[in-house]
Amino acid sequence: MPSVSKKDYYDVLGVGRESGDQDIKGAYRKLALKYHPDRNPGDPDAEERFKEASEAYSVLSDPQKRATYDRYGHAGLQGPAGGFNPNAFQDFSDILGDFFDFGGLFGSGGSGGRRRNRAQRGDDVRFDLELSFEEAVFGMSAEIQVPRMEACGRCRATGSEPGSGPTTCPTCRGRGEILYQQSFLSVRRTCGTCAGSGQVISNPCGQCRGQGYQQVQRRLKVNIPAGVDDGTRVRVSGEGQPGANGGPSGDLYVFLKVKEHPFFERQEHDLHCTIPLNITQAALGCEIEVPTLEGFHNLKVPEGTQNGSQFRLRHKGVAMVNGSGRGDLYVHVDVQIPTRLTREQRKLLEQLRDSLPVDNAPAEKSLFEKVKDYLV
Ligand SMILES: [Zn+2]
Ligand SMILES: [Zn+2]
């Protein structure tokens, strides 16, 4: 792309930055009718103005491109993602075709055939990426390789061998359409040989066989934000398939699959883990080290801790993807009843048994009693 400083698109069309779609369309229509090459044959100045206006319109009529332009100016529209393709000159005659047909100015036989050159957005591309638990929790920068179509570097997407260019279509002699005479009616049809472009590739590029595009393995760096989860999709704007006829590229969607952690179980932004305590730790209380995402954390277990109770460690969970805080970590207690006792341990437990009060009224029974009381 030439590095000549470009005119502001709004200035080119003579509209304000807050103009609506209709104003922009109207302004372009006026300019296009005035400077259309058909109306100004052999006038390079008019052609330049027409191209300028068409380029400005192609950007300002596309909400996505317009937003990009508003934020970043011309620089934002360069590169493969949504750049203006000056070779796609013909698609503006499509837009014009709409105007002209609508106004009946040319009285042509319909613009249906020309629409095949209409700008089209490229397809979205899916890429599956597997992450470790920690990568999902802390975020990461992944280097991925995505197969997609890209403009051929040898011919710069022109489809012609370097040094040669497209030649005038022999069928339509460059007009892009053919005039059919049917009794007293004359009907214009899009030329089938050149699909309306007026040019044909006589010396196809050896690398892309004249397609202008070829499949490449594109290396991309994708930033995965902290806090993503299994099933999260990360959109990378403009990294899908390229558009046709100057249309914007599609988007790349990275589908995340997150591996399980051997210890932590994740529920949204909270983490859960279970720690075993022996009966004396639970009965007498203790201090233990519990694992967190950032290493070990000292946890004070009070005496008389019951099986199944849980401790909440605030803000020790997973970061919210939008950056507003973290979830919590829940530590669940699993009191382990010893299954194999030494003689010594058995003796100690028997002593304990003899000193503990026997209360065999199960919780269920007292509940049953309550229900019975209620019923009577
Ligand atoms: Zn090529
Ligand atoms: Zn032709």
Tab-separated table of C-alpha atoms and ligand atoms in Angstrom:
chain	number	residue	atom	x	y	z
A	1	MET	CA	0.000	0.000	0.000
A	2	PRO	CA	1.437	3.408	-0.887
A	3	SER	CA	2.509	5.468	2.061
A	4	VAL	CA	1.041	8.690	0.711
A	5	SER	CA	-0.860	10.441	3.457
A	6	LYS	CA	-4.530	9.863	2.884
A	7	LYS	CA	-7.427	12.221	3.058
A	8	ASP	CA	-9.901	11.856	5.858
A	9	TYR	CA	-12.782	9.680	4.700
A	10	TYR	CA	-15.383	12.005	6.156
A	11	ASP	CA	-13.797	14.949	4.335
A	12	VAL	CA	-13.753	12.994	1.089
A	13	LEU	CA	-17.488	12.425	1.291
A	14	GLY	CA	-18.120	15.864	2.787
A	15	VAL	CA	-20.052	14.527	5.768
A	16	GLY	CA	-19.712	14.990	9.524
A	17	ARG	CA	-18.298	12.310	11.787
A	18	GLU	CA	-21.689	11.767	13.384
A	19	SER	CA	-23.498	11.303	10.059
A	20	GLY	CA	-25.929	8.435	9.746
A	21	ASP	CA	-25.845	5.690	7.140
A	22	GLN	CA	-28.346	7.462	4.912
A	23	ASP	CA	-26.317	10.685	4.846
A	24	ILE	CA	-23.187	8.756	3.954
A	25	LYS	CA	-24.934	6.800	1.247
A	26	GLY	CA	-26.482	9.962	-0.155
A	27	ALA	CA	-23.169	11.830	-0.161
A	28	TYR	CA	-21.416	8.968	-1.898
A	29	ARG	CA	-24.135	8.627	-4.449
A	30	LYS	CA	-23.849	12.295	-5.373
A	31	LEU	CA	-20.077	12.078	-5.778
A	32	ALA	CA	-20.176	8.777	-7.592
A	33	LEU	CA	-22.681	10.043	-10.108
A	34	LYS	CA	-20.607	13.139	-10.675
A	35	TYR	CA	-17.217	11.468	-11.043
A	36	HIS	CA	-18.153	8.087	-12.439
A	37	PRO	CA	-15.612	7.132	-15.147
A	38	ASP	CA	-18.415	6.382	-17.577
A	39	ARG	CA	-19.467	9.996	-17.362
A	40	ASN	CA	-15.940	11.397	-17.448
A	41	PRO	CA	-14.106	9.348	-20.032
A	42	GLY	CA	-10.389	10.069	-20.191
A	43	ASP	CA	-10.425	12.285	-17.118
A	44	PRO	CA	-7.888	10.871	-14.626
A	45	ASP	CA	-8.800	13.518	-12.092
A	46	ALA	CA	-12.419	12.456	-12.022
A	47	GLU	CA	-11.391	8.825	-11.808
A	48	GLU	CA	-9.200	9.614	-8.823
A	49	ARG	CA	-12.046	11.406	-7.088
A	50	PHE	CA	-14.345	8.506	-7.854
A	51	LYS	CA	-11.898	6.004	-6.399
A	52	GLU	CA	-11.369	8.138	-3.333
A	53	ALA	CA	-15.083	8.446	-2.721
A	54	SER	CA	-15.585	4.716	-3.285
A	55	GLU	CA	-12.867	3.824	-0.824
A	56	ALA	CA	-14.281	6.221	1.769
A	57	TYR	CA	-17.738	4.778	1.264
A	58	SER	CA	-16.529	1.186	1.500
A	59	VAL	CA	-15.188	1.954	4.959
A	60	LEU	CA	-17.845	4.292	6.342
A	61	SER	CA	-20.721	2.101	5.158
A	62	ASP	CA	-19.343	-0.881	7.073
A	63	PRO	CA	-20.093	-0.445	10.798
A	64	GLN	CA	-17.097	-2.521	11.863
A	65	LYS	CA	-14.639	-0.784	9.563
A	66	ARG	CA	-16.083	2.585	10.421
A	67	ALA	CA	-15.623	1.952	14.131
A	68	THR	CA	-12.031	0.897	13.495
A	69	TYR	CA	-11.407	3.962	11.381
A	70	ASP	CA	-12.941	6.254	14.008
A	71	ARG	CA	-10.606	4.850	16.619
A	72	TYR	CA	-7.386	4.324	14.737
A	73	GLY	CA	-7.701	6.275	11.490
A	74	HIS	CA	-6.214	4.907	8.281
A	75	ALA	CA	-3.615	2.922	10.162
A	76	GLY	CA	-6.332	0.776	11.707
A	77	LEU	CA	-7.500	-0.411	8.306
A	78	GLN	CA	-4.167	-1.582	6.990
A	79	GLY	CA	-3.078	-5.168	6.942
A	80	PRO	CA	-4.977	-8.301	6.091
A	81	ALA	CA	-7.761	-7.696	8.595
A	82	GLY	CA	-10.152	-5.407	6.845
A	83	GLY	CA	-7.820	-3.418	4.652
A	84	PHE	CA	-9.051	-1.706	1.556
A	85	ASN	CA	-8.174	-3.637	-1.535
A	86	PRO	CA	-7.647	-1.240	-4.415
A	87	ASN	CA	-7.853	-4.158	-6.837
A	88	ALA	CA	-11.441	-4.679	-5.816
A	89	PHE	CA	-12.484	-1.609	-7.721
A	90	GLN	CA	-15.341	-3.421	-9.353
A	91	ASP	CA	-17.348	-3.982	-6.217
A	92	PHE	CA	-18.171	-0.291	-6.082
A	93	SER	CA	-19.780	-0.494	-9.422
A	94	ASP	CA	-22.043	-2.954	-7.636
A	95	ILE	CA	-23.060	-0.381	-5.078
A	96	LEU	CA	-23.431	2.038	-7.913
A	97	GLY	CA	-25.359	-0.537	-9.837
A	98	ASP	CA	-27.884	-0.452	-7.048
A	99	PHE	CA	-28.132	3.293	-7.280
A	100	PHE	CA	-28.284	3.331	-11.015
A	101	ASP	CA	-30.862	0.605	-11.191
A	102	PHE	CA	-32.859	2.208	-8.492
A	103	GLY	CA	-32.822	5.545	-10.243
A	104	GLY	CA	-33.309	3.906	-13.598
A	105	LEU	CA	-30.528	6.094	-14.903
A	106	PHE	CA	-28.978	3.578	-17.195
A	107	GLY	CA	-32.036	1.464	-17.717
A	108	SER	CA	-29.811	-1.572	-17.829
A	109	GLY	CA	-31.027	-5.119	-17.923
A	110	GLY	CA	-30.581	-5.716	-14.215
A	111	SER	CA	-27.511	-5.815	-12.074
A	112	GLY	CA	-27.957	-9.395	-10.950
A	113	GLY	CA	-24.896	-10.635	-12.742
A	114	ARG	CA	-22.671	-7.952	-11.330
A	115	ARG	CA	-23.522	-8.845	-7.767
A	116	ARG	CA	-21.141	-11.752	-7.835
A	117	ASN	CA	-18.394	-9.205	-7.264
A	118	ARG	CA	-20.034	-7.891	-4.131
A	119	ALA	CA	-17.812	-7.572	-1.081
A	120	GLN	CA	-18.226	-10.587	1.176
A	121	ARG	CA	-17.042	-11.151	4.711
A	122	GLY	CA	-14.680	-14.093	5.126
A	123	ASP	CA	-15.687	-17.215	7.039
A	124	ASP	CA	-15.054	-17.601	10.746
A	125	VAL	CA	-12.485	-20.206	11.703
A	126	ARG	CA	-12.566	-22.526	14.709
A	127	PHE	CA	-9.440	-23.627	16.519
A	128	ASP	CA	-9.444	-26.017	19.486
A	129	LEU	CA	-6.899	-25.406	22.199
A	130	GLU	CA	-6.279	-27.559	25.232
A	131	LEU	CA	-5.069	-25.850	28.392
A	132	SER	CA	-3.802	-27.100	31.693
A	133	PHE	CA	-5.804	-26.173	34.758
A	134	GLU	CA	-3.203	-23.596	35.792
A	135	GLU	CA	-3.034	-22.030	32.322
A	136	ALA	CA	-6.782	-21.464	32.423
A	137	VAL	CA	-6.650	-20.071	35.930
A	138	PHE	CA	-3.710	-17.735	35.419
A	139	GLY	CA	-4.067	-16.979	31.724
A	140	MET	CA	-1.380	-17.498	29.141
A	141	SER	CA	-0.115	-16.486	25.770
A	142	ALA	CA	-0.469	-19.334	23.292
A	143	GLU	CA	1.401	-19.674	20.031
A	144	ILE	CA	-0.926	-21.432	17.620
A	145	GLN	CA	-0.868	-22.363	13.957
A	146	VAL	CA	-4.088	-21.852	12.089
A	147	PRO	CA	-4.577	-23.036	8.529
A	148	ARG	CA	-6.262	-20.389	6.468
A	149	MET	CA	-6.245	-18.699	3.105
A	150	GLU	CA	-3.945	-15.776	2.667
A	151	ALA	CA	-3.113	-13.397	-0.122
A	152	CYS	CA	-0.402	-14.929	-2.282
A	153	GLY	CA	2.918	-13.250	-1.604
A	154	ARG	CA	4.350	-13.982	-5.043
A	155	CYS	CA	1.678	-12.147	-7.005
A	156	ARG	CA	0.402	-9.906	-4.196
A	157	ALA	CA	-3.057	-11.421	-4.607
A	158	THR	CA	-3.338	-10.270	-8.195
A	159	GLY	CA	-3.186	-13.818	-9.573
A	160	SER	CA	-0.741	-12.768	-12.296
A	161	GLU	CA	2.906	-13.742	-12.520
A	162	PRO	CA	5.147	-10.960	-11.209
A	163	GLY	CA	6.039	-8.612	-14.027
A	164	SER	CA	2.844	-9.333	-15.882
A	165	GLY	CA	-0.564	-7.955	-15.186
A	166	PRO	CA	-4.118	-8.718	-16.075
A	167	THR	CA	-5.020	-8.002	-19.631
A	168	THR	CA	-8.175	-6.576	-21.077
A	169	CYS	CA	-10.869	-9.195	-21.393
A	170	PRO	CA	-11.109	-10.180	-25.038
A	171	THR	CA	-14.782	-11.068	-24.784
A	172	CYS	CA	-16.094	-7.754	-23.514
A	173	ARG	CA	-13.046	-5.639	-24.415
A	174	GLY	CA	-12.750	-4.467	-20.844
A	175	ARG	CA	-16.307	-3.228	-20.398
A	176	GLY	CA	-17.213	-6.027	-17.999
A	177	GLU	CA	-20.566	-6.437	-19.677
A	178	ILE	CA	-21.912	-7.352	-23.022
A	179	LEU	CA	-24.659	-5.585	-24.809
A	180	TYR	CA	-27.211	-7.892	-26.370
A	181	GLN	CA	-29.476	-6.608	-29.023
A	182	GLN	CA	-32.900	-8.195	-28.834
A	183	SER	CA	-35.247	-6.739	-31.416
A	184	PHE	CA	-35.625	-3.116	-30.316
A	185	LEU	CA	-34.381	-3.772	-26.750
A	186	SER	CA	-30.739	-3.730	-25.813
A	187	VAL	CA	-29.839	-5.726	-22.718
A	188	ARG	CA	-26.627	-5.514	-20.753
A	189	ARG	CA	-25.264	-8.700	-19.244
A	190	THR	CA	-22.228	-9.294	-17.101
A	191	CYS	CA	-19.401	-10.758	-19.143
A	192	GLY	CA	-18.967	-14.449	-18.333
A	193	THR	CA	-15.308	-14.574	-19.277
A	194	CYS	CA	-14.114	-11.990	-16.755
A	195	ALA	CA	-17.080	-12.101	-14.348
A	196	GLY	CA	-17.590	-8.404	-14.921
A	197	SER	CA	-14.134	-7.217	-13.981
A	198	GLY	CA	-13.152	-6.381	-17.555
A	199	GLN	CA	-9.804	-8.050	-17.080
A	200	VAL	CA	-8.483	-11.561	-17.387
A	201	ILE	CA	-5.319	-13.162	-16.076
A	202	SER	CA	-3.349	-14.261	-19.103
A	203	ASN	CA	-0.204	-15.301	-17.227
A	204	PRO	CA	-1.343	-16.986	-14.002
A	205	CYS	CA	0.914	-16.848	-10.971
A	206	GLY	CA	2.889	-20.086	-10.581
A	207	GLN	CA	2.447	-20.227	-6.843
A	208	CYS	CA	-1.311	-19.800	-6.476
A	209	ARG	CA	-2.274	-20.792	-10.039
A	210	GLY	CA	-3.953	-17.490	-10.585
A	211	GLN	CA	-6.177	-17.702	-7.511
A	212	GLY	CA	-4.443	-14.834	-5.743
A	213	TYR	CA	-4.851	-16.769	-2.484
A	214	GLN	CA	-3.271	-19.864	-1.074
A	215	GLN	CA	-3.548	-21.954	2.053
A	216	VAL	CA	-0.950	-21.138	4.674
A	217	GLN	CA	-0.288	-22.146	8.255
A	218	ARG	CA	-0.590	-18.855	10.013
A	219	ARG	CA	1.280	-18.500	13.272
A	220	LEU	CA	-0.594	-16.442	15.796
A	221	LYS	CA	-0.076	-15.408	19.346
A	222	VAL	CA	-3.326	-15.582	21.263
A	223	ASN	CA	-3.711	-14.083	24.684
A	224	ILE	CA	-5.855	-16.262	26.910
A	225	PRO	CA	-7.079	-14.148	29.823
A	226	ALA	CA	-6.878	-15.437	33.375
A	227	GLY	CA	-10.029	-17.154	34.615
A	228	VAL	CA	-11.210	-18.832	31.417
A	229	ASP	CA	-12.956	-22.166	31.809
A	230	ASP	CA	-13.667	-25.310	29.867
A	231	GLY	CA	-15.875	-24.344	26.922
A	232	THR	CA	-14.872	-20.679	26.847
A	233	ARG	CA	-14.502	-19.215	23.365
A	234	VAL	CA	-11.893	-16.543	22.746
A	235	ARG	CA	-12.533	-14.428	19.674
A	236	VAL	CA	-9.620	-13.075	17.692
A	237	SER	CA	-11.053	-10.437	15.445
A	238	GLY	CA	-10.108	-10.461	11.768
A	239	GLU	CA	-8.032	-13.662	11.858
A	240	GLY	CA	-10.547	-15.863	10.039
A	241	GLN	CA	-10.653	-16.411	6.297
A	242	PRO	CA	-10.091	-13.319	4.170
A	243	GLY	CA	-13.124	-11.652	2.655
A	244	ALA	CA	-13.885	-11.639	-1.039
A	245	ASN	CA	-13.814	-8.523	-3.200
A	246	GLY	CA	-12.491	-6.300	-0.466
A	247	GLY	CA	-14.885	-7.583	2.197
A	248	PRO	CA	-13.615	-7.880	5.779
A	249	SER	CA	-11.969	-11.029	7.098
A	250	GLY	CA	-13.882	-13.412	9.312
A	251	ASP	CA	-12.949	-13.979	12.938
A	252	LEU	CA	-10.987	-16.731	14.605
A	253	TYR	CA	-12.678	-18.492	17.515
A	254	VAL	CA	-10.405	-20.349	19.891
A	255	PHE	CA	-12.441	-23.011	21.728
A	256	LEU	CA	-10.844	-23.884	25.042
A	257	LYS	CA	-10.694	-27.295	26.615
A	258	VAL	CA	-9.343	-27.226	30.143
A	259	LYS	CA	-7.773	-30.296	31.731
A	260	GLU	CA	-8.834	-31.337	35.196
A	261	HIS	CA	-6.696	-30.741	38.240
A	262	PRO	CA	-5.768	-33.731	40.391
A	263	PHE	CA	-6.692	-31.876	43.553
A	264	PHE	CA	-8.881	-28.862	42.908
A	265	GLU	CA	-12.367	-29.052	41.539
A	266	ARG	CA	-13.602	-25.908	39.910
A	267	GLN	CA	-17.140	-24.526	40.070
A	268	GLU	CA	-17.352	-21.247	38.189
A	269	HIS	CA	-14.813	-19.119	40.028
A	270	ASP	CA	-14.750	-21.088	43.268
A	271	LEU	CA	-12.397	-23.942	43.939
A	272	HIS	CA	-13.133	-26.958	46.098
A	273	CYS	CA	-10.766	-29.441	47.633
A	274	THR	CA	-11.045	-32.138	50.278
A	275	ILE	CA	-8.497	-32.736	52.996
A	276	PRO	CA	-8.373	-35.828	55.199
A	277	LEU	CA	-8.150	-35.413	58.987
A	278	ASN	CA	-7.681	-38.223	61.466
A	279	ILE	CA	-10.062	-38.455	64.392
A	280	THR	CA	-7.711	-36.805	66.851
A	281	GLN	CA	-7.030	-33.864	64.532
A	282	ALA	CA	-10.763	-33.372	64.150
A	283	ALA	CA	-11.512	-33.839	67.838
A	284	LEU	CA	-8.631	-31.863	69.296
A	285	GLY	CA	-8.164	-29.297	66.562
A	286	CYS	CA	-4.940	-28.786	64.649
A	287	GLU	CA	-3.049	-26.605	62.248
A	288	ILE	CA	-2.547	-27.947	58.771
A	289	GLU	CA	-1.140	-26.720	55.486
A	290	VAL	CA	-3.677	-26.675	52.685
A	291	PRO	CA	-2.684	-26.176	49.062
A	292	THR	CA	-3.904	-23.086	47.230
A	293	LEU	CA	-3.153	-21.809	43.736
A	294	GLU	CA	-0.303	-19.788	45.208
A	295	GLY	CA	1.237	-22.445	47.391
A	296	PHE	CA	0.409	-23.615	50.875
A	297	HIS	CA	-1.827	-21.792	53.285
A	298	ASN	CA	-1.886	-22.345	57.026
A	299	LEU	CA	-5.358	-23.419	58.168
A	300	LYS	CA	-6.396	-23.583	61.803
A	301	VAL	CA	-8.856	-26.419	62.349
A	302	PRO	CA	-10.785	-25.836	65.582
A	303	GLU	CA	-11.379	-28.644	68.034
A	304	GLY	CA	-14.560	-30.598	67.532
A	305	THR	CA	-14.542	-30.223	63.749
A	306	GLN	CA	-17.158	-32.520	62.240
A	307	ASN	CA	-16.802	-34.702	59.210
A	308	GLY	CA	-18.025	-32.864	56.103
A	309	SER	CA	-17.546	-29.387	57.487
A	310	GLN	CA	-15.957	-26.826	55.219
A	311	PHE	CA	-13.685	-23.837	55.532
A	312	ARG	CA	-13.825	-20.941	53.135
A	313	LEU	CA	-10.632	-19.167	52.149
A	314	ARG	CA	-11.799	-15.905	50.647
A	315	HIS	CA	-10.339	-14.728	47.336
A	316	LYS	CA	-8.242	-17.861	46.954
A	317	GLY	CA	-10.290	-19.028	43.979
A	318	VAL	CA	-10.079	-18.226	40.286
A	319	ALA	CA	-9.853	-14.713	38.867
A	320	MET	CA	-12.925	-13.337	37.107
A	321	VAL	CA	-12.219	-12.998	33.391
A	322	ASN	CA	-13.407	-9.398	33.425
A	323	GLY	CA	-10.850	-8.621	36.105
A	324	SER	CA	-13.211	-7.864	38.996
A	325	GLY	CA	-11.964	-9.981	41.852
A	326	ARG	CA	-11.605	-13.680	42.530
A	327	GLY	CA	-13.686	-16.570	43.721
A	328	ASP	CA	-13.122	-18.446	46.990
A	329	LEU	CA	-11.477	-21.716	47.924
A	330	TYR	CA	-13.560	-24.195	49.940
A	331	VAL	CA	-11.703	-26.773	51.962
A	332	HIS	CA	-13.887	-29.760	52.822
A	333	VAL	CA	-13.036	-31.984	55.770
A	334	ASP	CA	-13.070	-35.748	55.460
A	335	VAL	CA	-12.547	-37.330	58.878
A	336	GLN	CA	-10.878	-40.690	58.459
A	337	ILE	CA	-11.800	-43.471	60.863
A	338	PRO	CA	-8.758	-45.696	61.354
A	339	THR	CA	-9.169	-49.149	59.894
A	340	ARG	CA	-6.086	-50.822	61.212
A	341	LEU	CA	-5.077	-50.286	64.831
A	342	THR	CA	-1.999	-51.360	66.673
A	343	ARG	CA	-2.503	-52.980	70.016
A	344	GLU	CA	-1.431	-49.731	71.674
A	345	GLN	CA	-3.869	-47.624	69.673
A	346	ARG	CA	-6.713	-50.016	70.391
A	347	LYS	CA	-6.006	-49.757	74.110
A	348	LEU	CA	-6.045	-45.970	73.941
A	349	LEU	CA	-9.316	-45.963	72.045
A	350	GLU	CA	-10.875	-48.362	74.492
A	351	GLN	CA	-9.900	-46.029	77.298
A	352	LEU	CA	-11.447	-43.195	75.380
A	353	ARG	CA	-14.600	-45.228	74.827
A	354	ASP	CA	-14.970	-45.908	78.534
A	355	SER	CA	-14.689	-42.235	79.338
A	356	LEU	CA	-17.061	-40.963	76.647
A	357	PRO	CA	-20.782	-40.725	77.437
A	358	VAL	CA	-22.847	-43.181	75.409
A	359	ASP	CA	-25.513	-41.436	73.455
A	360	ASN	CA	-27.075	-43.831	71.053
A	361	ALA	CA	-30.113	-41.783	70.252
A	362	PRO	CA	-29.564	-41.218	66.558
A	363	ALA	CA	-30.359	-37.890	65.025
A	364	GLU	CA	-33.004	-39.562	62.893
A	365	LYS	CA	-34.847	-40.788	65.936
A	366	SER	CA	-35.032	-37.417	67.593
A	367	LEU	CA	-36.299	-36.044	64.312
A	368	PHE	CA	-38.890	-38.821	64.278
A	369	GLU	CA	-39.897	-37.880	67.790
A	370	LYS	CA	-40.354	-34.281	66.747
A	371	VAL	CA	-42.531	-35.286	63.839
A	372	LYS	CA	-44.602	-37.493	66.094
A	373	ASP	CA	-45.044	-34.645	68.548
A	374	TYR	CA	-46.158	-32.455	65.726
A	375	LEU	CA	-48.706	-34.970	64.501
A	376	VAL	CA	-50.294	-35.631	67.849
B	1	ZN	ZN	-0.016	-15.865	-6.695
B	2	ZN	ZN	-15.103	-9.712	-19.997
